[in-house]
């Protein structure tokens, strides 16, 4: 059976979609008007309600179009008057993802962010900057309504777009020659650095403390935070980190591998000749044309290590203790791999007694039989889908997250807090209707912290609402002072690994994480890499 790792790549993704763009509108500023804030580029008018303020579609960089495509982000162009900030801006260009319900987007003028503040005009509040997930090929800051998190957590929350796919992560020798100070392939990561710099410059205007910024994200957004922990250009831009469902060991791909992908992409686009000619040809293509260029291999678009922007792979930097040692909140879902099961089956592979060992052998090569023996279907109600989900989730997310957290705790003892989201009745976020239980799947914790707009009005039952309130409190306390709740949440150590299990009305420390996820077994196998990982 032909079965490649590329089937797994889209499985662990975050959030995607787009809404209407913001439009600049000259206006008059009323003295003391809470709807108007002056940024370093000009004044913006947001929306004020009893629950707080929202400033949507605020530019943090110049549009990366034309000759600015595949270059480091440039400062936003200043404007006069008051810019309308009452609507989300459009998402960055991305291919359609039908299995998750998001359409193709060809918009490149997308470097905008959104600011949510709590009610009241006092300043000095902690700031949380959220980077969306989506496998680095999809997603949008507009998917997250952070008004509840800002209000209940009494903090300022920023959500942002960043360039995706080939627009954000194309590495090519011709592009590297143009910008040897940054190299090529990390444009999306540089966009995020621009968001953090904008936040530092403008937080006070929105009531925030520019010296108390938390960089946070889930899935690819969490992997981005791993990158910022290691990236020299991100140092000093944030004081704390939140990494959700994102094992830092797969947060980048080597420069040589990325350059090979880039050369193949240019050939597929019909751009040949000298390096400058290839770059000029690629810049002349429309976004729609580039989105149709075929790519091969798993995870072709990913942050690139071995560049001036990201000299060392984040997982290696963290293991060596060579990273920004800030307080970190890190964790995973109990059932991370069930979404991967859906992706496998959506590709036409029904997991059963015949196909299960074949899939494992394709993924784990000669170790496939060992994995099958460790994860027999009989342990999961004779459901091979659940067996595969457990194996893949432990291999890709749970145990690598534990490994990263242990390294973090070794280098920064007493400042690393680990969790496991374990509500197996969490509502479904994605455009999927499985006939088997997904449990606490990848991304299931999102509505407990944010309003998630693509999913519509997600309903939490009373017990889940209480869990949501507790999580909001814990996350906001961490953002405020680096310690979520000393009375109930003990910082983890390298050994033993200590996690807080987040279950409705049953939040308790978990002491059997290693055994439950069979981490000792996975330590004997080759670790996951960026290829075929998320």
Coordinates of C-alpha atoms in Angstrom, one line a residue:
X1 CA 0.0 0.0 0.0
X2 CA 1.3 3.4 -0.9
X3 CA 1.3 5.4 2.3
X4 CA 3.5 8.4 2.9
X5 CA 4.2 10.6 5.9
X6 CA 2.7 13.5 4.0
X7 CA -0.7 12.2 5.0
X8 CA 0.0 13.1 8.6
X9 CA 1.2 16.6 8.1
X10 CA -2.1 18.4 8.0
X11 CA -3.4 16.6 11.0
X12 CA -2.1 18.6 13.9
X13 CA -3.2 22.0 12.8
X14 CA -4.8 25.0 14.4
X15 CA -7.1 27.6 13.2
X16 CA -7.9 29.1 9.9
X17 CA -10.2 31.4 7.9
X18 CA -10.7 35.1 7.2
X19 CA -13.0 38.0 7.7
X20 CA -13.5 41.4 6.1
X21 CA -10.5 43.8 5.9
X22 CA -10.2 46.9 8.0
X23 CA -10.4 50.2 6.2
X24 CA -8.6 53.5 7.1
X25 CA -11.2 56.3 7.6
X26 CA -10.2 59.8 8.6
X27 CA -12.1 60.9 11.7
X28 CA -12.1 63.4 14.5
X29 CA -10.9 62.4 17.9
X30 CA -13.0 63.3 20.9
X31 CA -11.0 64.2 24.0
X32 CA -10.8 61.2 26.3
X33 CA -12.6 58.9 23.8
X34 CA -11.8 55.3 25.0
X35 CA -12.5 54.0 21.5
X36 CA -9.5 55.9 20.1
X37 CA -5.9 55.0 20.7
X38 CA -2.8 56.5 19.2
X39 CA -0.2 54.0 18.0
X40 CA 3.3 54.7 16.7
X41 CA 1.8 54.8 13.2
X42 CA -1.4 56.7 13.8
X43 CA -4.6 56.7 15.7
X44 CA -7.1 53.9 15.5
X45 CA -10.8 53.7 16.4
X46 CA -12.0 50.4 17.9
X47 CA -15.1 49.1 19.4
X48 CA -16.1 49.7 23.1
X49 CA -18.5 47.6 25.0
X50 CA -19.2 46.8 28.7
X51 CA -16.9 43.8 28.3
X52 CA -13.9 45.8 27.1
X53 CA -12.4 47.2 23.9
X54 CA -11.4 45.6 20.7
X55 CA -9.1 47.2 18.0
X56 CA -9.2 45.0 14.9
X57 CA -7.2 45.0 11.7
X58 CA -4.3 47.2 13.0
X59 CA -1.3 47.2 10.6
X60 CA 2.0 46.2 12.3
X61 CA 4.0 46.1 9.1
X62 CA 3.9 47.3 5.5
X63 CA 2.0 45.0 3.0
X64 CA 4.5 42.3 1.9
X65 CA 3.5 42.6 -1.8
X66 CA 5.4 43.2 -5.0
X67 CA 9.1 43.6 -4.3
X68 CA 8.4 43.2 -0.6
X69 CA 7.3 39.6 -1.1
X70 CA 10.0 37.3 0.5
X71 CA 11.7 40.1 2.4
X72 CA 11.8 40.9 6.1
X73 CA 8.7 42.9 7.2
X74 CA 9.0 46.6 6.9
X75 CA 7.5 49.2 9.2
X76 CA 3.8 50.0 8.7
X77 CA 3.2 53.2 6.7
X78 CA 2.0 56.0 9.0
X79 CA -1.5 57.5 8.4
X80 CA -3.2 60.7 9.2
X81 CA -6.6 61.0 10.9
X82 CA -8.1 58.0 12.7
X83 CA -8.1 54.6 11.1
X84 CA -11.2 52.4 11.4
X85 CA -10.3 49.3 13.6
X86 CA -13.7 47.8 13.9
X87 CA -13.3 44.8 11.5
X88 CA -10.8 42.0 11.3
X89 CA -8.4 42.1 8.4
X90 CA -8.1 39.3 5.8
X91 CA -6.1 36.2 6.4
X92 CA -2.8 35.6 4.7
X93 CA -2.6 33.7 1.4
X94 CA -3.2 30.0 1.9
X95 CA -4.5 26.9 0.1
X96 CA -8.0 25.6 0.8
X97 CA -8.2 22.9 3.5
X98 CA -11.6 21.3 2.8
X99 CA -11.3 18.7 5.6
X100 CA -11.2 21.6 8.0
X101 CA -13.7 23.8 6.1
X102 CA -11.4 26.8 5.1
X103 CA -11.4 28.2 1.6
X104 CA -8.4 29.3 -0.5
X105 CA -7.2 32.8 0.3
X106 CA -5.1 34.8 -2.2
X107 CA -4.6 37.9 -0.1
X108 CA -1.0 39.0 0.6
X109 CA -1.8 42.4 2.2
X110 CA -2.3 40.6 5.5
X111 CA 0.1 41.8 8.2
X112 CA -2.4 43.0 10.7
X113 CA -3.1 42.4 14.4
X114 CA -6.0 42.7 16.8
X115 CA -5.9 44.1 20.4
X116 CA -8.4 43.2 23.1
X117 CA -8.4 45.0 26.4
X118 CA -10.5 44.6 29.6
X119 CA -12.9 47.3 30.6
X120 CA -11.5 50.2 32.7
X121 CA -8.8 52.7 31.8
X122 CA -6.0 51.7 34.2
X123 CA -2.6 50.8 32.8
X124 CA 0.2 48.4 33.5
X125 CA -1.7 45.3 32.7
X126 CA 0.1 42.1 31.5
X127 CA 0.0 41.5 27.8
X128 CA -0.4 38.1 26.0
X129 CA 0.5 37.9 22.3
X130 CA -1.2 34.8 20.6
X131 CA 0.2 33.2 17.5
X132 CA -2.3 31.0 15.7
X133 CA -1.9 27.4 14.6
X134 CA -2.4 25.8 11.2
X135 CA 0.8 23.8 10.3
X136 CA 2.4 27.1 9.1
X137 CA 0.1 26.9 6.0
X138 CA -3.2 28.1 7.2
X139 CA -4.9 30.1 10.0
X140 CA -5.6 33.6 11.0
X141 CA -5.6 35.8 14.1
X142 CA -9.2 36.7 13.3
X143 CA -10.3 33.2 14.3
X144 CA -9.9 34.1 18.0
X145 CA -12.2 36.3 20.0
X146 CA -10.0 37.1 22.9
X147 CA -12.4 39.5 24.5
X148 CA -13.4 37.0 27.2
X149 CA -9.8 36.2 28.0
X150 CA -8.9 39.8 28.2
X151 CA -11.9 40.6 30.4
X152 CA -11.7 37.7 32.9
X153 CA -7.9 37.7 32.9
X154 CA -7.6 41.5 33.3
X155 CA -4.9 41.7 30.6
X156 CA -4.3 42.9 27.1
X157 CA -4.4 40.2 24.4
X158 CA -3.0 40.6 20.9
X159 CA -3.8 38.1 18.1
X160 CA -2.0 38.4 14.8
X161 CA -1.5 37.2 11.2
X162 CA 1.8 36.1 9.8
X163 CA 2.8 35.0 6.3
X164 CA 2.1 31.3 5.6
X165 CA 3.1 28.5 3.2
X166 CA 5.6 29.5 0.5
X167 CA 5.0 33.2 1.2
X168 CA 6.2 32.8 4.8
X169 CA 8.7 29.9 4.6
X170 CA 10.2 29.7 1.1
X171 CA 14.0 29.2 1.3
X172 CA 16.0 29.6 -1.9
X173 CA 19.7 30.5 -2.7
X174 CA 18.6 33.5 -4.7
X175 CA 16.6 34.9 -1.8
X176 CA 19.4 34.2 0.6
X177 CA 21.8 36.1 -1.6
X178 CA 19.5 39.1 -1.5
X179 CA 19.4 39.2 2.3
X180 CA 22.5 37.5 3.8
X181 CA 21.7 39.2 7.2
X182 CA 18.5 37.2 7.5
X183 CA 18.8 34.4 5.0
X184 CA 15.6 33.0 3.5
X185 CA 12.8 30.9 4.7
X186 CA 11.9 32.6 8.0
X187 CA 9.6 35.4 6.8
X188 CA 6.7 34.2 8.9
X189 CA 8.9 34.0 12.0
X190 CA 10.2 37.6 11.3
X191 CA 6.5 38.7 10.9
X192 CA 5.9 37.4 14.4
X193 CA 9.0 39.3 15.7
X194 CA 7.5 42.4 14.2
X195 CA 4.3 41.8 16.1
X196 CA 6.3 41.5 19.3
X197 CA 8.3 44.7 18.6
X198 CA 5.0 46.5 17.8
X199 CA 3.6 45.2 21.1
X200 CA 6.6 46.5 23.0
X201 CA 6.2 49.9 21.3
X202 CA 2.5 50.2 21.7
X203 CA 1.4 48.2 24.7
X204 CA 1.2 51.2 27.1
X205 CA -1.2 53.0 24.7
X206 CA -3.7 50.1 25.2
X207 CA -3.2 49.9 29.0
X208 CA -0.5 47.2 28.8
X209 CA 2.9 46.8 30.4
X210 CA 5.5 46.6 27.6
X211 CA 7.9 44.9 30.0
X212 CA 5.4 42.1 30.8
X213 CA 4.6 40.4 27.5
X214 CA 3.9 36.7 27.2
X215 CA 4.5 35.0 23.8
X216 CA 1.9 32.3 23.4
X217 CA 0.5 29.9 20.8
X218 CA -1.0 26.5 20.0
X219 CA 0.2 23.9 17.5
X220 CA 2.2 25.8 14.8
X221 CA 1.8 28.9 17.0
X222 CA 3.3 27.0 19.9
X223 CA 6.2 25.8 17.7
X224 CA 6.7 29.5 16.8
X225 CA 7.1 30.3 20.5
X226 CA 9.7 27.5 20.6
X227 CA 11.5 29.3 17.8
X228 CA 11.4 32.7 19.6
X229 CA 12.9 31.1 22.7
X230 CA 15.9 30.2 20.5
X231 CA 16.0 33.1 18.0
X232 CA 18.5 35.9 18.8
X233 CA 16.2 38.6 17.3
X234 CA 13.4 37.7 19.7
X235 CA 15.5 38.1 22.9
X236 CA 14.0 40.8 25.2
X237 CA 10.7 41.0 23.3
X238 CA 8.8 38.8 25.8
X239 CA 9.1 37.9 29.4
X240 CA 7.1 34.6 29.5
X241 CA 6.1 31.8 27.1
X242 CA 3.1 29.6 26.7
X243 CA 3.5 26.5 24.4
X244 CA 0.3 24.5 23.8
X245 CA 0.5 21.1 21.9
X246 CA 3.8 22.0 20.2
X247 CA 6.9 19.8 20.8
X248 CA 9.8 22.1 20.3
X249 CA 11.9 19.3 18.8
X250 CA 10.0 19.6 15.5
X251 CA 9.9 23.4 15.4
X252 CA 12.2 23.8 12.4
X253 CA 13.8 22.1 9.4
X254 CA 17.4 22.3 8.4
X255 CA 18.4 25.0 5.9
X256 CA 19.8 22.6 3.3
X257 CA 16.5 20.6 3.3
X258 CA 14.5 23.8 3.0
X259 CA 16.6 25.1 0.2
X260 CA 16.1 21.9 -1.7
X261 CA 12.4 22.3 -1.3
X262 CA 12.6 25.8 -2.5
X263 CA 14.5 24.9 -5.6
X264 CA 12.0 22.3 -6.5
X265 CA 9.2 24.8 -5.8
X266 CA 10.8 27.3 -8.2
X267 CA 11.1 24.6 -10.9
X268 CA 7.5 23.6 -10.4
X269 CA 6.5 27.3 -10.8
X270 CA 8.3 27.3 -14.2
X271 CA 11.0 29.7 -12.9
X272 CA 14.4 28.7 -14.3
X273 CA 17.8 30.2 -15.1
X274 CA 20.1 32.2 -12.8
X275 CA 19.2 32.8 -9.2
X276 CA 18.2 36.4 -9.7
X277 CA 16.1 35.4 -12.7
X278 CA 14.4 32.7 -10.7
X279 CA 13.6 35.2 -7.9
X280 CA 12.3 37.8 -10.3
X281 CA 10.1 35.1 -12.0
X282 CA 8.7 34.0 -8.7
X283 CA 7.9 37.6 -7.6
X284 CA 6.1 38.1 -10.9
X285 CA 3.7 35.2 -10.3
X286 CA 0.3 36.0 -8.7
X287 CA -0.6 34.5 -5.3
X288 CA -3.2 32.3 -7.0
X289 CA -0.5 30.9 -9.3
X290 CA 1.9 30.2 -6.5
X291 CA -0.8 28.5 -4.4
X292 CA -1.2 26.0 -7.3
X293 CA 2.5 25.0 -7.5
X294 CA 2.8 21.4 -6.5
X295 CA 5.0 20.5 -3.5
X296 CA 6.5 17.1 -2.6
X297 CA 7.4 15.7 0.8
X298 CA 5.9 16.2 4.2
X299 CA 5.7 19.6 5.8
X300 CA 7.4 21.6 3.0
X301 CA 6.7 24.9 4.6
X302 CA 8.2 25.3 8.1
X303 CA 10.6 27.6 10.0
X304 CA 14.2 27.1 8.9
X305 CA 17.1 26.6 11.2
X306 CA 20.7 27.3 10.3
X307 CA 19.9 30.8 9.3
X308 CA 20.8 34.2 10.9
X309 CA 17.2 34.4 12.1
X310 CA 17.2 30.9 13.7
X311 CA 20.8 29.8 13.9
X312 CA 20.1 26.6 16.0
X313 CA 17.1 24.4 15.8
X314 CA 14.9 25.2 18.8
X315 CA 14.9 21.7 20.2
X316 CA 18.7 21.6 20.1
X317 CA 19.0 25.0 21.7
X318 CA 16.6 24.1 24.5
X319 CA 18.4 20.8 25.2
X320 CA 21.7 22.7 25.4
X321 CA 20.3 25.4 27.7
X322 CA 21.0 28.0 25.1
X323 CA 17.7 29.8 24.9
X324 CA 15.8 32.7 26.5
X325 CA 15.2 31.3 30.0
X326 CA 11.8 32.8 30.8
X327 CA 9.0 31.2 32.8
X328 CA 7.2 28.8 30.6
X329 CA 3.7 27.1 30.7
X330 CA 3.8 24.1 28.4
X331 CA 1.5 21.1 27.8
X332 CA -0.6 18.9 25.6
X333 CA -4.0 17.3 25.1
X334 CA -4.6 13.8 26.4
X335 CA -5.6 12.5 23.0
X336 CA -3.5 14.5 20.5
X337 CA -3.4 11.8 17.9
X338 CA -7.1 11.2 17.2
X339 CA -7.2 14.1 14.7
X340 CA -4.4 12.3 12.8
X341 CA -6.6 9.2 12.7
X342 CA -9.3 11.3 10.9
X343 CA -6.7 12.6 8.4
X344 CA -5.5 9.1 7.7
X345 CA -9.0 7.8 7.1
X346 CA -9.9 10.9 5.0
X347 CA -7.0 9.9 2.7
X348 CA -8.8 6.6 2.0
X349 CA -7.0 4.3 4.5
X350 CA -9.5 2.6 6.8
X351 CA -7.7 1.4 9.9
X352 CA -8.4 -2.2 10.6
X353 CA -6.6 -5.5 11.5
X354 CA -5.0 -5.6 8.0
X355 CA -4.1 -1.9 7.5
X356 CA -3.1 -1.0 11.0
X357 CA 0.3 -2.8 11.0
X358 CA 1.0 -1.6 7.4
X359 CA 0.4 2.0 8.4
X360 CA 2.7 1.6 11.4
X361 CA 5.4 0.0 9.4
X362 CA 5.2 2.7 6.8
X363 CA 5.5 5.4 9.5
X364 CA 8.0 3.7 11.9
X365 CA 9.7 1.4 9.4
X366 CA 11.3 -1.6 11.1
X367 CA 9.9 -0.5 14.4
X368 CA 6.3 -0.8 13.2
X369 CA 5.8 -4.2 14.8
X370 CA 7.1 -2.9 18.1
X371 CA 4.6 -0.1 18.1
X372 CA 1.8 -2.4 17.2
X373 CA 2.7 -4.7 20.1
X374 CA 2.8 -1.7 22.5
X375 CA -0.5 -0.3 21.2
X376 CA -2.7 -3.3 20.4
X377 CA -6.3 -2.6 19.4
X378 CA -7.5 -4.9 22.2
X379 CA -6.4 -2.2 24.7
X380 CA -8.7 0.3 22.9
X381 CA -12.0 -1.7 22.6
X382 CA -10.7 -3.4 19.5
X383 CA -10.8 -0.1 17.7
X384 CA -7.7 0.3 15.5
X385 CA -8.5 4.0 15.0
X386 CA -8.2 4.7 18.7
X387 CA -5.0 2.5 18.9
X388 CA -3.4 4.5 16.1
X389 CA -4.5 7.8 17.7
X390 CA -2.9 6.8 21.0
X391 CA 0.3 5.7 19.4
X392 CA 0.7 8.7 17.1
X393 CA -0.2 11.2 19.8
X394 CA 2.2 9.8 22.3
X395 CA 5.0 9.6 19.7
X396 CA 4.5 13.0 18.2
X397 CA 3.3 15.3 21.0
X398 CA 2.9 13.9 24.5
X399 CA 6.4 12.5 25.0
X400 CA 8.3 15.1 23.0
X401 CA 6.5 17.8 25.0
X402 CA 7.6 16.1 28.2
X403 CA 11.1 16.0 26.9
X404 CA 11.2 19.7 26.0
X405 CA 9.6 20.6 29.4
X406 CA 12.3 18.5 31.2
X407 CA 15.1 20.4 29.4
X408 CA 13.4 23.7 30.2
X409 CA 13.0 22.8 33.9
X410 CA 16.6 21.8 34.1
X411 CA 17.8 25.1 32.8
X412 CA 15.2 27.2 34.6
X413 CA 14.2 25.3 37.7
X414 CA 11.0 26.4 39.4
X415 CA 9.8 28.3 36.4
X416 CA 8.2 25.7 34.2
X417 CA 4.6 24.6 34.6
X418 CA 3.3 21.6 32.7
X419 CA -0.3 20.6 32.0
X420 CA -2.4 18.0 30.2
X421 CA -5.8 19.0 28.9
X422 CA -8.0 15.9 29.6
X423 CA -11.6 16.8 28.9
X424 CA -12.6 13.9 26.7
X425 CA -16.1 15.4 26.2
X426 CA -14.8 18.7 24.7
X427 CA -16.9 20.1 21.9
X428 CA -15.8 19.7 18.3
X429 CA -14.1 22.7 16.7
X430 CA -13.4 21.4 13.2
X431 CA -15.5 20.7 10.2
X432 CA -15.4 16.9 10.9
X433 CA -18.1 14.5 12.0
X434 CA -16.3 11.3 13.2
X435 CA -18.0 8.1 14.2
X436 CA -15.6 7.4 17.0
X437 CA -14.7 9.5 20.1
X438 CA -11.9 12.0 19.6
X439 CA -11.5 12.6 23.3
X440 CA -9.2 15.5 24.4
X441 CA -8.1 16.0 20.8
X442 CA -5.5 18.4 19.3
X443 CA -6.8 21.9 19.8
X444 CA -9.7 20.9 22.1
X445 CA -8.7 23.4 24.8
X446 CA -9.0 26.5 22.5
X447 CA -12.7 27.3 23.4
X448 CA -11.9 27.1 27.1
X449 CA -9.6 30.1 26.6
X450 CA -11.0 31.9 23.6
X451 CA -14.1 32.4 21.6
X452 CA -13.3 30.4 18.4
X453 CA -15.1 32.1 15.6
X454 CA -14.9 29.6 12.8
X455 CA -16.7 27.0 15.0
X456 CA -19.5 29.4 15.7
X457 CA -21.2 29.4 19.1
X458 CA -19.4 26.6 20.9
X459 CA -21.4 25.5 23.9
X460 CA -19.8 24.4 27.1
X461 CA -21.8 22.7 29.8
X462 CA -21.7 24.0 33.4
X463 CA -18.7 21.8 34.4
X464 CA -16.8 22.7 31.3
X465 CA -17.6 26.4 31.9
X466 CA -16.0 26.0 35.4
X467 CA -13.0 24.4 33.8
X468 CA -12.8 27.3 31.3
X469 CA -13.0 29.8 34.2
X470 CA -10.2 28.0 36.0
X471 CA -8.0 27.8 33.0
X472 CA -8.5 31.5 32.2
X473 CA -7.4 32.3 35.7
X474 CA -4.4 30.1 35.6
X475 CA -3.2 31.4 32.2
X476 CA -3.7 35.0 33.2
X477 CA -2.0 34.6 36.5
X478 CA 1.0 33.1 34.7
X479 CA 1.0 36.0 32.3
X480 CA 0.9 38.4 35.2
X481 CA 3.6 37.0 37.4
X482 CA 5.0 33.7 36.0
X483 CA 3.2 31.6 38.7
X484 CA -0.3 30.4 37.8
X485 CA -1.3 29.0 41.3
X486 CA 1.4 27.9 43.7
X487 CA -1.2 26.3 45.9
X488 CA -2.4 23.8 43.3
X489 CA 0.1 23.8 40.4
X490 CA 3.6 22.7 41.3
X491 CA 6.4 23.6 38.8
X492 CA 7.7 20.6 37.1
X493 CA 11.1 19.1 37.5
X494 CA 13.2 17.1 35.0
X495 CA 12.5 14.0 37.1
X496 CA 9.8 13.4 38.0
X497 CA 7.8 15.1 35.3
X498 CA 4.9 16.8 37.1
X499 CA 1.7 17.8 35.1
X500 CA -1.6 19.3 36.1
X501 CA -4.5 17.3 34.6
X502 CA -7.3 19.6 33.5
X503 CA -10.6 17.8 33.8
X504 CA -14.0 19.4 34.5
X505 CA -14.5 19.4 38.3
X506 CA -11.4 17.2 38.7
X507 CA -8.3 19.3 38.3
X508 CA -5.5 17.2 39.9
X509 CA -1.7 16.7 39.6
X510 CA -0.9 13.7 37.4
X511 CA 2.0 11.5 38.5
X512 CA 1.7 8.7 35.9
X513 CA 2.3 10.7 32.7
X514 CA 5.4 8.8 31.7
X515 CA 3.7 5.4 32.1
X516 CA 0.4 6.4 30.6
X517 CA 2.1 7.7 27.4
X518 CA 4.8 5.0 27.3
X519 CA 7.6 7.6 27.1
X520 CA 10.3 5.1 28.1
X521 CA 9.3 3.1 25.0
X522 CA 9.4 6.0 22.7
X523 CA 12.8 7.0 24.0
X524 CA 14.2 3.9 22.4
X525 CA 12.9 4.9 18.9
X526 CA 14.1 7.7 16.6
X527 CA 12.4 11.0 17.6
X528 CA 10.0 12.8 15.3
X529 CA 11.4 15.4 13.0
X530 CA 9.7 18.3 11.1
X531 CA 9.1 16.0 8.2
X532 CA 5.8 14.4 8.7
X533 CA 5.3 15.8 12.1
X534 CA 2.6 18.5 12.3

